[in-house]
mmCIF file of C-alpha atoms in Angstrom:
data_model
loop_
_atom_site.group_PDB
_atom_site.id
_atom_site.type_symbol
_atom_site.label_atom_id
_atom_site.label_comp_id
_atom_site.label_asym_id
_atom_site.label_seq_id
_atom_site.Cartn_x
_atom_site.Cartn_y
_atom_site.Cartn_z
ATOM 1 C CA MET A 1363 84.405 97.898 49.823
ATOM 2 C CA LEU A 1364 81.497 96.793 51.977
ATOM 3 C CA ALA A 1365 78.992 99.477 52.701
ATOM 4 C CA GLY A 1366 75.643 100.127 54.205
ATOM 5 C CA SER A 1367 74.047 102.911 56.118
ATOM 6 C CA THR A 1368 73.754 104.175 59.580
ATOM 7 C CA PRO A 1369 71.413 106.582 61.251
ATOM 8 C CA PRO A 1370 72.704 110.220 61.026
ATOM 9 C CA MET A 1371 73.385 110.701 64.697
ATOM 10 C CA SER A 1372 76.401 110.967 66.930
ATOM 11 C CA ILE A 1373 76.000 110.111 70.566
ATOM 12 C CA ALA A 1374 78.940 109.808 73.072
ATOM 13 C CA ALA A 1375 79.527 106.195 73.958
ATOM 14 C CA ALA A 1376 78.885 105.298 77.653
ATOM 15 C CA GLY A 1377 78.988 101.668 79.161
ATOM 16 C CA ILE A 1378 79.908 99.960 75.908
ATOM 17 C CA ASP A 1379 80.408 96.196 76.100
ATOM 18 C CA LEU A 1380 82.446 94.161 73.484
ATOM 19 C CA ALA A 1381 82.298 90.475 73.374
ATOM 20 C CA HIS A 1382 82.889 87.628 70.862
ATOM 21 C CA ALA A 1383 80.992 84.492 70.329
ATOM 22 C CA ARG A 1384 81.513 81.021 68.798
ATOM 23 C CA ALA A 1385 79.411 77.988 68.499
ATOM 24 C CA GLY A 1386 81.139 76.060 71.432
ATOM 25 C CA GLY A 1387 81.237 79.257 73.662
ATOM 26 C CA TYR A 1388 84.005 80.601 75.823
ATOM 27 C CA PRO A 1389 84.864 78.681 79.046
ATOM 28 C CA TYR A 1390 86.070 80.823 82.130
ATOM 29 C CA TYR A 1391 86.859 80.005 85.616
ATOM 30 C CA GLN A 1392 83.972 80.596 87.956
ATOM 31 C CA ASP A 1393 83.355 84.416 88.322
ATOM 32 C CA GLU A 1394 86.206 85.290 85.977
ATOM 33 C CA ALA A 1395 84.288 86.290 82.974
ATOM 34 C CA THR A 1396 84.304 89.753 82.287
ATOM 35 C CA VAL A 1397 81.468 89.516 79.684
ATOM 36 C CA GLN A 1398 78.267 90.657 80.937
ATOM 37 C CA PRO A 1399 75.073 88.597 79.875
ATOM 38 C CA GLY A 1400 72.032 90.233 78.295
ATOM 39 C CA ASP A 1401 70.949 91.514 74.840
ATOM 40 C CA TYR A 1402 73.687 92.364 72.295
ATOM 41 C CA PHE A 1403 74.031 93.257 68.683
ATOM 42 C CA ALA A 1404 76.050 90.827 66.482
ATOM 43 C CA LEU A 1405 77.981 92.527 63.560
ATOM 44 C CA HIS A 1406 77.686 89.967 60.753
ATOM 45 C CA CYS A 1407 79.327 90.627 57.441
ATOM 46 C CA ALA A 1408 78.183 88.989 54.037
ATOM 47 C CA GLN A 1409 77.749 91.359 51.025
ATOM 48 C CA THR A 1410 77.395 94.064 53.559
ATOM 49 C CA CYS A 1411 77.835 94.377 57.373
ATOM 50 C CA ALA A 1412 74.738 94.474 59.548
ATOM 51 C CA LEU A 1413 73.828 94.299 63.223
ATOM 52 C CA LYS A 1414 71.480 91.518 64.332
ATOM 53 C CA LYS A 1415 69.991 90.989 67.719
ATOM 54 C CA THR A 1416 71.499 88.244 69.885
ATOM 55 C CA ARG A 1417 71.624 87.352 73.551
ATOM 56 C CA VAL A 1418 74.519 86.414 75.759
ATOM 57 C CA SER A 1419 74.300 83.960 78.666
ATOM 58 C CA LEU A 1420 76.677 82.674 81.177
ATOM 59 C CA PRO A 1421 75.549 79.230 82.121
ATOM 60 C CA SER A 1422 77.513 77.339 84.856
ATOM 61 C CA ALA A 1423 79.169 74.410 83.592
ATOM 62 C CA THR A 1424 81.999 71.893 84.232
ATOM 63 C CA ILE A 1425 85.047 73.090 82.268
ATOM 64 C CA LYS A 1426 88.482 71.779 81.384
ATOM 65 C CA THR A 1427 91.317 73.491 83.179
ATOM 66 C CA VAL A 1428 95.117 72.957 83.505
ATOM 67 C CA GLU A 1429 94.390 71.228 86.750
ATOM 68 C CA GLY A 1430 91.472 69.103 85.647
ATOM 69 C CA PRO A 1431 87.655 69.476 85.555
ATOM 70 C CA GLU A 1432 86.267 72.505 87.537
ATOM 71 C CA ARG A 1433 83.087 74.296 87.914
ATOM 72 C CA GLY A 1434 83.083 77.374 85.707
ATOM 73 C CA LEU A 1435 81.141 79.661 83.286
ATOM 74 C CA PHE A 1436 80.472 79.338 79.564
ATOM 75 C CA VAL A 1437 79.969 82.607 77.550
ATOM 76 C CA ARG A 1438 77.362 81.798 74.846
ATOM 77 C CA SER A 1439 75.312 83.654 72.387
ATOM 78 C CA HIS A 1440 71.761 82.731 71.372
ATOM 79 C CA PRO A 1441 71.093 82.352 68.498
ATOM 80 C CA PHE A 1442 74.703 81.739 67.440
ATOM 81 C CA ILE A 1443 75.635 84.022 64.511
ATOM 82 C CA PRO A 1444 79.131 83.946 63.105
ATOM 83 C CA SER A 1445 80.223 87.475 63.510
ATOM 84 C CA LEU A 1446 83.089 89.791 63.897
ATOM 85 C CA PHE A 1447 81.992 90.979 67.279
ATOM 86 C CA LEU A 1448 79.087 91.513 69.636
ATOM 87 C CA VAL A 1449 78.458 94.959 71.135
ATOM 88 C CA ARG A 1450 75.978 96.763 73.280
ATOM 89 C CA GLY A 1451 75.687 100.087 75.329
ATOM 90 C CA HIS A 1452 75.663 102.629 72.642
ATOM 91 C CA PRO A 1453 72.251 104.514 72.239
ATOM 92 C CA GLY A 1454 72.492 104.521 68.514
ATOM 93 C CA LEU A 1455 72.743 100.863 67.990
ATOM 94 C CA ARG A 1456 69.841 99.023 66.155
ATOM 95 C CA GLU A 1457 69.374 96.290 63.791
ATOM 96 C CA GLY A 1458 70.314 97.009 60.094
ATOM 97 C CA PRO A 1459 73.313 97.753 57.867
ATOM 98 C CA VAL A 1460 76.313 99.474 59.167
ATOM 99 C CA LYS A 1461 78.741 101.557 57.072
ATOM 100 C CA THR A 1462 81.940 99.460 56.728
ATOM 101 C CA TRP A 1463 85.167 100.229 54.880
ATOM 102 C CA TYR A 1464 87.001 96.939 55.941
ATOM 103 C CA ALA A 1465 85.959 93.664 57.427
ATOM 104 C CA ASN A 1466 88.264 90.760 58.141
ATOM 105 C CA MET A 1467 85.948 88.092 56.792
ATOM 106 C CA ARG A 1468 88.357 85.129 57.680
ATOM 107 C CA PHE A 1469 88.224 86.348 61.421
ATOM 108 C CA GLN A 1470 84.418 86.194 61.430
ATOM 109 C CA HIS A 1471 84.562 82.474 61.090
ATOM 110 C CA ARG A 1472 87.948 81.532 62.581
ATOM 111 C CA PRO A 1473 89.059 84.067 65.148
ATOM 112 C CA ASP A 1474 91.486 81.509 66.690
ATOM 113 C CA GLN A 1475 93.543 80.957 63.531
ATOM 114 C CA VAL A 1476 96.439 83.236 62.711
ATOM 115 C CA PRO A 1477 97.594 83.221 59.067
ATOM 116 C CA GLY A 1478 101.228 83.657 57.816
ATOM 117 C CA ASP A 1479 104.292 84.398 59.878
ATOM 118 C CA PRO A 1480 104.705 86.675 62.971
ATOM 119 C CA LEU A 1481 105.079 90.525 62.180
ATOM 120 C CA LYS A 1482 108.701 91.435 61.559
ATOM 121 C CA GLY A 1483 110.085 94.879 60.916
ATOM 122 C CA SER A 1484 106.972 96.962 60.002
ATOM 123 C CA GLN A 1485 103.737 96.413 58.150
ATOM 124 C CA ARG A 1486 101.229 99.062 57.064
ATOM 125 C CA ARG A 1487 97.712 98.692 55.638
ATOM 126 C CA THR A 1488 95.759 101.495 54.130
ATOM 127 C CA ILE A 1489 92.051 101.477 54.093
ATOM 128 C CA ASP A 1490 90.099 103.850 51.617
ATOM 129 C CA ILE A 1491 87.627 105.949 53.927
ATOM 130 C CA ASP A 1492 85.510 107.365 50.947
ATOM 131 C CA GLY A 1493 88.584 108.706 49.176
ATOM 132 C CA ALA A 1494 90.656 109.550 52.063
ATOM 133 C CA PRO A 1495 93.391 107.022 53.288
ATOM 134 C CA LEU A 1496 93.436 105.635 56.852
ATOM 135 C CA HIS A 1497 96.845 104.093 57.601
ATOM 136 C CA VAL A 1498 97.446 101.416 60.155
ATOM 137 C CA GLU A 1499 101.034 100.454 60.862
ATOM 138 C CA GLY A 1500 102.597 97.861 63.164
ATOM 139 C CA ARG A 1501 106.425 98.298 63.873
ATOM 140 C CA VAL A 1502 108.489 95.874 65.730
ATOM 141 C CA GLU A 1503 111.813 96.819 67.581
ATOM 142 C CA GLN A 1504 114.120 94.767 69.686
ATOM 143 C CA ILE A 1505 114.547 96.279 73.112
ATOM 144 C CA VAL A 1506 117.013 95.496 75.997
ATOM 145 C CA ASP A 1507 115.847 95.285 79.655
ATOM 146 C CA LYS A 1508 117.353 98.394 81.257
ATOM 147 C CA ALA A 1509 117.804 96.445 84.561
ATOM 148 C CA CYS A 1510 120.540 94.307 83.108
ATOM 149 C CA ALA A 1511 121.843 96.599 80.320
ATOM 150 C CA ALA A 1512 124.781 97.565 82.630
ATOM 151 C CA TYR A 1513 126.076 94.016 82.628
ATOM 152 C CA GLY A 1514 126.351 93.975 78.807
ATOM 153 C CA GLN A 1515 124.913 90.674 78.120
ATOM 154 C CA CYS A 1516 121.128 90.998 78.039
ATOM 155 C CA GLU A 1517 118.612 89.116 75.882
ATOM 156 C CA ARG A 1518 116.684 91.358 73.561
ATOM 157 C CA TYR A 1519 112.832 91.327 73.554
ATOM 158 C CA PRO A 1520 110.503 92.449 70.731
ATOM 159 C CA ARG A 1521 108.276 95.345 71.298
ATOM 160 C CA ILE A 1522 105.490 96.366 68.704
ATOM 161 C CA THR A 1523 103.889 99.739 68.418
ATOM 162 C CA TRP A 1524 100.450 99.743 66.502
ATOM 163 C CA THR A 1525 99.647 103.316 65.268
ATOM 164 C CA VAL A 1526 96.800 104.804 63.168
ATOM 165 C CA ARG A 1527 96.857 108.013 61.073
ATOM 166 C CA PHE A 1528 93.807 109.581 59.307
ATOM 167 C CA GLY A 1529 94.328 112.929 57.822
ATOM 168 C CA ASP A 1530 96.318 115.151 60.358
ATOM 169 C CA THR A 1531 95.244 112.817 63.337
ATOM 170 C CA LYS A 1532 97.852 110.122 64.388
ATOM 171 C CA ARG A 1533 97.293 107.929 67.541
ATOM 172 C CA THR A 1534 99.039 105.045 69.103
ATOM 173 C CA LEU A 1535 96.571 102.132 69.526
ATOM 174 C CA ALA A 1536 98.675 99.840 71.507
ATOM 175 C CA VAL A 1537 102.230 99.198 72.671
ATOM 176 C CA LEU A 1538 103.027 95.568 73.386
ATOM 177 C CA GLY A 1539 106.451 94.218 74.686
ATOM 178 C CA GLY A 1540 108.930 94.129 77.424
ATOM 179 C CA GLU A 1541 110.547 91.139 79.159
ATOM 180 C CA ASN A 1542 108.763 87.951 78.048
ATOM 181 C CA GLU A 1543 105.602 89.824 77.417
ATOM 182 C CA LEU A 1544 105.465 89.605 73.674
ATOM 183 C CA GLN A 1545 106.542 86.247 72.004
ATOM 184 C CA SER A 1546 105.467 86.457 68.398
ATOM 185 C CA PRO A 1547 103.927 89.632 67.269
ATOM 186 C CA ILE A 1548 100.703 89.125 65.378
ATOM 187 C CA PRO A 1549 100.736 90.202 61.717
ATOM 188 C CA ILE A 1550 98.656 92.970 60.466
ATOM 189 C CA GLU A 1551 96.106 90.881 58.580
ATOM 190 C CA ASP A 1552 95.091 89.533 61.960
ATOM 191 C CA PHE A 1553 95.408 92.810 63.990
ATOM 192 C CA LEU A 1554 92.707 94.640 61.815
ATOM 193 C CA VAL A 1555 89.161 93.078 62.497
ATOM 194 C CA TRP A 1556 86.945 95.727 61.332
ATOM 195 C CA VAL A 1557 86.928 99.624 60.273
ATOM 196 C CA GLY A 1558 83.360 101.153 59.947
ATOM 197 C CA ASP A 1559 81.111 103.671 61.357
ATOM 198 C CA LEU A 1560 79.490 102.191 64.561
ATOM 199 C CA ASP A 1561 78.553 105.376 66.453
ATOM 200 C CA GLY A 1562 76.912 107.042 63.466
ATOM 201 C CA ASP A 1563 79.218 110.175 63.150
ATOM 202 C CA GLY A 1564 80.510 109.427 59.612
ATOM 203 C CA LYS A 1565 84.034 108.879 60.876
ATOM 204 C CA PRO A 1566 85.837 105.558 61.019
ATOM 205 C CA ASP A 1567 85.717 103.458 64.267
ATOM 206 C CA MET A 1568 87.887 100.335 64.599
ATOM 207 C CA VAL A 1569 87.981 96.882 66.152
ATOM 208 C CA VAL A 1570 91.488 95.678 66.431
ATOM 209 C CA ARG A 1571 93.304 92.700 67.931
ATOM 210 C CA PRO A 1572 96.225 94.001 70.088
ATOM 211 C CA GLN A 1573 98.029 90.688 70.959
ATOM 212 C CA ASP A 1574 100.693 88.311 70.158
ATOM 213 C CA LEU A 1575 100.234 84.756 68.605
ATOM 214 C CA ASN A 1576 100.364 83.027 71.898
ATOM 215 C CA ARG A 1577 97.406 84.674 73.476
ATOM 216 C CA GLY A 1578 93.800 83.188 73.203
ATOM 217 C CA LEU A 1579 91.882 86.357 71.913
ATOM 218 C CA GLU A 1580 91.963 90.022 72.711
ATOM 219 C CA MET A 1581 89.885 92.681 71.099
ATOM 220 C CA ALA A 1582 89.514 96.452 71.529
ATOM 221 C CA LEU A 1583 86.860 98.853 70.132
ATOM 222 C CA TYR A 1584 87.848 102.371 69.245
ATOM 223 C CA LEU A 1585 85.162 104.876 68.585
ATOM 224 C CA SER A 1586 85.803 108.086 66.599
ATOM 225 C CA SER A 1587 83.458 110.028 68.842
ATOM 226 C CA GLU A 1588 85.797 109.376 71.785
ATOM 227 C CA LEU A 1589 88.830 110.839 69.986
ATOM 228 C CA VAL A 1590 89.665 113.978 71.789
ATOM 229 C CA PRO A 1591 92.388 116.478 70.263
ATOM 230 C CA GLY A 1592 95.703 116.165 72.151
ATOM 231 C CA ARG A 1593 94.518 113.051 74.209
ATOM 232 C CA PRO A 1594 95.399 109.368 73.769
ATOM 233 C CA TRP A 1595 92.749 107.407 72.019
ATOM 234 C CA LYS A 1596 91.586 104.947 74.489
ATOM 235 C CA PRO A 1597 89.441 101.862 73.713
ATOM 236 C CA ALA A 1598 85.740 102.319 74.352
ATOM 237 C CA ALA A 1599 85.543 98.558 75.291
ATOM 238 C CA ALA A 1600 87.710 95.362 75.264
ATOM 239 C CA PHE A 1601 87.274 91.585 75.128
ATOM 240 C CA HIS A 1602 89.817 89.084 76.509
ATOM 241 C CA PHE A 1603 89.833 85.271 76.559
ATOM 242 C CA TRP A 1604 92.436 82.790 77.413
ATOM 243 C CA ASP A 1605 91.391 79.120 77.623
ATOM 244 C CA PRO A 1606 91.818 77.848 81.236
ATOM 245 C CA ALA A 1607 92.769 74.439 79.829
ATOM 246 C CA GLN A 1608 95.934 76.291 78.478
ATOM 247 C CA TYR A 1609 98.954 77.209 80.613
ATOM 248 C CA GLY A 1610 99.591 80.856 80.908
ATOM 249 C CA CYS A 1611 95.984 81.871 81.683
#
C-alpha cells in the first residue's frame, strides 16, 4: 500500500480541472482543447504518491489530422513529469505526499497502452482502505436495440456498468454502451487509475478511466466530499482526448 499524508481539512470542490500530460503533448484541433492552461499539480507516484507543481500550456502548432496538416493546439506540461494525472482548483491542494491506497503504476508511464483482453462478463477489484474494503466492479451484458427488437433479428451490443461500493454506500460510476457506442470494454486493470485522499477528508477519492479500448484517453475524478446521500456520484472533473490523426475523433 502506498501511503503519505494530507492536511486535516475538508473543503468542497469548486472549479476542479483534471488533465493528463505526456512528453510529446496532446494535439487538438484549433479551439477544441477542453484543458485550461495555467498552474497545476502533477500526482507522481514512486515509493509514495505526491503532488508536484507543473504548468500547462497550449501552444499553437501544425498538427496531423485525418485530413492532413492543420493548425491546432498542443497541450503540454512544463516541466514534464510522468504522472497519473494533473489537477487544480481545489483549495486544499499543495505540494507534498498524498494518502494513496492504490496507484496504477503502469498507467503513469504508458496511459495509451491497454494490457490483456477486453472485459468479459464481470470483474471486481477490492482495495483495502485502512482495513475497510472498497469494491469496484465492471459488469458486461449484451443488449438489443429496442427499435429493432420487434423484427426479431437484431445485433446485440455490449453494455458495461461500473459500480463502486464502500461500506453501506454503493454508486454507479459509469454506464457505457448502446448501439455501436461500446466496441471492446476496457479491463478493470485499466479502468482504475488511482484511489486516494485528494480532498483531505480521510475518505477515498477515485480517478477512473470510463472508456472502451478504441478511445484515445478518458479520465474522471470522483471526490468523496461531493458524494451526497441519495444522489448519483457525479465526477468533479473529467479529461478527454482523441488524436485528430485518427478516424472517429
